[in-house]
Amino acid sequence: MTNDEVHDELNRWLTQTLGVQAIKDRQGIDRPALPYVMSSLASLGQVQAHVRDVLYRNLPPPDGEARSPVEATPLLELEWVFLVFAYGDGCDSILRRLKSARHLAQVQEPLMPKLTIHEVGNVNLIPEFLGNRWEPRAQANVVLRGIADDGFVIDVIEEYEPFDIERKD
């Protein structure tokens, strides 16, 4: 999955789970009706220091070629950290639901098997003064984990000729 696909999956899940519209940051669209949530990808990291395994697969040969290229995909666990903001009345309660949802596999099923919610951070109350009044706002970090599926075509040795090494004294 690309980062954009992970972001889209998270927003679909947020909309379904929280019952309010979820949008991406910096989309250049008008603000939805309050309340709503907005998510922003803050960071991406590798969970383990080393790759668990590498998946190899033969790809279909390109037109006019007899040899099939080989794709290698390192299977490594990634962690995406999203900043999730809620706007409007009850925004803190909206994000508080994420804290509970994280503990129920049945609620996370729409994300599975590719993604799981690993952590939901503290809900921070961050109201902002807009148009001569305070607008309720809240923010929490949501950490998703999944397996990277970035494959690369690699060069493989298909034929070799055995040879003997002679020792010269």
XYZ file of N, CA, C and O in Angstrom, residues 74-141:
272
model
N 10.908 -7.024 0.286
C 11.255 -7.217 1.695
C 10.006 -7.047 2.550
O 9.273 -6.077 2.400
N 9.727 -8.021 3.413
C 8.550 -7.955 4.277
C 8.970 -7.310 5.596
O 9.536 -7.958 6.467
N 8.707 -6.012 5.706
C 9.055 -5.312 6.923
C 7.850 -4.563 7.456
O 7.002 -4.110 6.694
N 7.774 -4.488 8.765
C 6.644 -3.827 9.397
C 6.913 -2.328 9.474
O 7.970 -1.897 9.936
N 5.937 -1.566 8.990
C 6.026 -0.106 9.011
C 5.029 0.456 10.008
O 4.017 -0.171 10.325
N 5.316 1.660 10.456
C 4.448 2.354 11.393
C 4.190 3.758 10.850
O 5.123 4.508 10.597
N 2.904 4.062 10.641
C 2.486 5.379 10.184
C 1.891 6.130 11.371
O 0.987 5.608 12.041
N 2.370 7.333 11.625
C 1.816 8.162 12.698
C 0.995 9.271 12.046
O 1.513 10.053 11.244
N -0.284 9.297 12.376
C -1.193 10.320 11.863
C -1.618 11.245 12.991
O -1.877 10.790 14.111
N -1.677 12.543 12.686
C -2.272 13.510 13.590
C -3.735 13.607 13.191
O -4.042 13.911 12.035
N -4.630 13.306 14.123
C -6.061 13.360 13.836
C -6.644 14.514 14.639
O -6.512 14.555 15.866
N -7.252 15.461 13.932
C -7.854 16.644 14.536
C -9.369 16.527 14.441
O -9.890 16.112 13.414
N -10.059 16.910 15.490
C -11.524 16.955 15.472
C -11.943 18.402 15.691
O -11.346 19.116 16.500
N -12.960 18.824 14.950
C -13.438 20.199 14.999
C -14.921 20.215 15.348
O -15.673 19.391 14.848
N -15.319 21.178 16.182
C -16.730 21.355 16.500
C -17.087 20.865 17.888
O -16.259 20.307 18.616
N -18.340 21.092 18.264
C -18.811 20.682 19.592
C -18.651 19.181 19.778
O -18.918 18.396 18.869
N -18.195 18.801 20.944
C -18.021 17.382 21.258
C -16.791 16.766 20.643
O -16.670 15.533 20.602
N -15.866 17.590 20.143
C -14.690 17.057 19.448
C -13.851 16.156 20.348
O -13.312 15.151 19.885
N -13.760 16.467 21.632
C -12.977 15.628 22.537
C -13.643 14.257 22.720
O -12.972 13.224 22.778
N -14.960 14.231 22.760
C -15.685 12.952 22.879
C -15.544 12.120 21.610
O -15.467 10.892 21.670
N -15.515 12.799 20.468
C -15.333 12.098 19.190
C -14.002 11.356 19.202
O -13.929 10.170 18.872
N -12.932 12.049 19.599
C -11.615 11.415 19.605
C -11.457 10.415 20.745
O -10.699 9.448 20.630
N -12.180 10.619 21.838
C -12.112 9.660 22.941
C -12.592 8.279 22.483
O -12.090 7.253 22.933
N -13.536 8.254 21.543
C -14.025 6.970 21.010
C -12.897 6.162 20.370
O -12.923 4.935 20.368
N -11.891 6.846 19.828
C -10.749 6.137 19.235
C -9.997 5.326 20.281
O -9.475 4.251 19.990
N -9.911 5.861 21.500
C -9.207 5.157 22.572
C -9.859 3.790 22.827
O -9.172 2.797 23.021
N -11.185 3.745 22.816
C -11.899 2.475 23.039
C -11.853 1.590 21.802
O -11.671 0.366 21.902
N -12.027 2.180 20.625
C -12.063 1.411 19.374
C -10.771 0.639 19.153
O -10.787 -0.462 18.588
N -9.658 1.173 19.604
C -8.365 0.530 19.431
C -8.327 -0.847 20.096
O -7.602 -1.731 19.669
N -9.122 -1.051 21.126
C -9.068 -2.300 21.887
C -10.044 -3.370 21.398
O -10.115 -4.442 21.991
N -10.791 -3.095 20.341
C -11.769 -4.056 19.832
C -11.404 -4.474 18.407
O -11.520 -3.689 17.467
N -10.999 -5.728 18.270
C -10.626 -6.233 16.940
C -11.802 -6.136 15.970
O -11.610 -5.864 14.780
N -13.025 -6.329 16.484
C -14.201 -6.274 15.617
C -14.373 -4.883 15.000
O -14.840 -4.752 13.876
N -14.002 -3.859 15.734
C -14.125 -2.487 15.222
C -13.006 -2.201 14.222
O -13.190 -1.451 13.270
N -11.849 -2.835 14.405
C -10.716 -2.626 13.496
C -10.797 -3.472 12.226
O -10.004 -3.272 11.308
N -11.735 -4.413 12.167
C -11.805 -5.337 11.028
C -11.778 -4.660 9.655
O -11.158 -5.200 8.741
N -12.438 -3.497 9.446
C -12.367 -2.890 8.117
C -10.937 -2.517 7.688
O -10.664 -2.418 6.499
N -10.033 -2.347 8.638
C -8.639 -2.037 8.308
C -7.813 -3.293 8.043
O -6.787 -3.236 7.368
N -8.258 -4.388 8.615
C -7.482 -5.633 8.565
C -7.654 -6.345 7.233
O -8.653 -6.147 6.585
N -6.712 -7.152 6.822
C -5.513 -7.581 7.509
C -4.305 -6.694 7.241
O -3.260 -6.884 7.832
N -4.460 -5.731 6.357
C -3.296 -4.928 5.965
C -2.839 -3.956 7.043
O -1.653 -3.662 7.152
N -3.781 -3.438 7.824
C -3.442 -2.413 8.816
C -4.072 -2.742 10.164
O -5.147 -3.338 10.214
N -3.407 -2.334 11.222
C -3.975 -2.408 12.565
C -3.622 -1.124 13.304
O -2.586 -0.509 13.043
N -4.501 -0.740 14.206
C -4.210 0.425 15.039
C -3.357 -0.064 16.193
O -3.768 -0.918 16.973
N -2.168 0.465 16.292
C -1.236 0.052 17.330
C -1.380 0.911 18.584
O -1.233 0.414 19.700
N -1.664 2.183 18.380
C -1.713 3.094 19.525
C -2.583 4.294 19.190
O -2.639 4.734 18.042
N -3.269 4.805 20.198
C -3.986 6.077 20.105
C -3.457 6.929 21.250
O -3.532 6.525 22.416
N -2.914 8.087 20.926
C -2.316 8.957 21.941
C -3.358 9.700 22.754
O -4.573 9.515 22.599
N -2.875 10.562 23.618
C -3.751 11.400 24.440
C -4.584 12.326 23.572
O -4.127 12.781 22.517
N -5.784 12.618 24.034
C -6.645 13.589 23.354
C -6.282 14.962 23.928
O -6.426 15.203 25.122
N -5.771 15.821 23.058
C -5.352 17.168 23.452
C -6.421 18.172 23.063
O -6.853 18.195 21.909
N -6.838 18.997 23.993
C -7.824 20.046 23.716
C -7.078 21.295 23.262
O -6.249 21.829 24.006
N -7.373 21.727 22.033
C -6.652 22.865 21.448
C -7.634 23.834 20.773
O -7.608 24.013 19.555
N -8.519 24.495 21.542
C -9.486 25.401 20.929
C -8.772 26.555 20.214
O -7.637 26.896 20.552
N -9.453 27.105 19.204
C -8.872 28.212 18.448
C -9.890 29.337 18.336
O -11.079 29.092 18.146
N -9.390 30.571 18.429
C -10.245 31.751 18.352
C -10.447 32.112 16.879
O -9.520 32.526 16.201
N -11.679 31.932 16.369
C -12.004 32.213 14.968
C -13.279 33.046 14.906
O -14.278 32.692 15.525
N -13.247 34.122 14.113
C -14.458 34.924 13.916
C -15.053 35.426 15.223
O -16.257 35.361 15.407
N -14.208 35.907 16.122
C -14.623 36.472 17.408
C -15.269 35.457 18.344
O -16.078 35.818 19.192
N -14.958 34.177 18.167
C -15.449 33.176 19.117
C -14.491 31.988 19.129
O -13.738 31.756 18.180
N -14.549 31.239 20.221
C -13.699 30.072 20.362
C -14.351 28.863 19.690
O -15.506 28.582 19.931
N -13.577 28.220 18.813
C -14.056 26.991 18.174
C -13.434 25.799 18.886
O -12.214 25.738 19.028
N -14.262 24.854 19.344
C -13.705 23.668 20.000
C -12.898 22.822 19.009
O -13.350 22.569 17.883
N -11.724 22.417 19.434
C -10.861 21.554 18.630
C -10.139 20.594 19.551
O -9.834 20.927 20.694
N -9.837 19.422 19.026
C -9.078 18.424 19.780
C -8.171 17.683 18.798
O -8.409 17.684 17.581
N -7.132 17.066 19.337
C -6.164 16.350 18.495
C -5.663 15.128 19.233
O -5.468 15.158 20.453
N -5.442 14.039 18.488
C -4.826 12.821 19.038
C -3.984 12.172 17.944
O -4.303 12.278 16.754
N -2.907 11.527 18.354
C -2.084 10.771 17.410
C -2.654 9.364 17.281
O -3.047 8.753 18.268
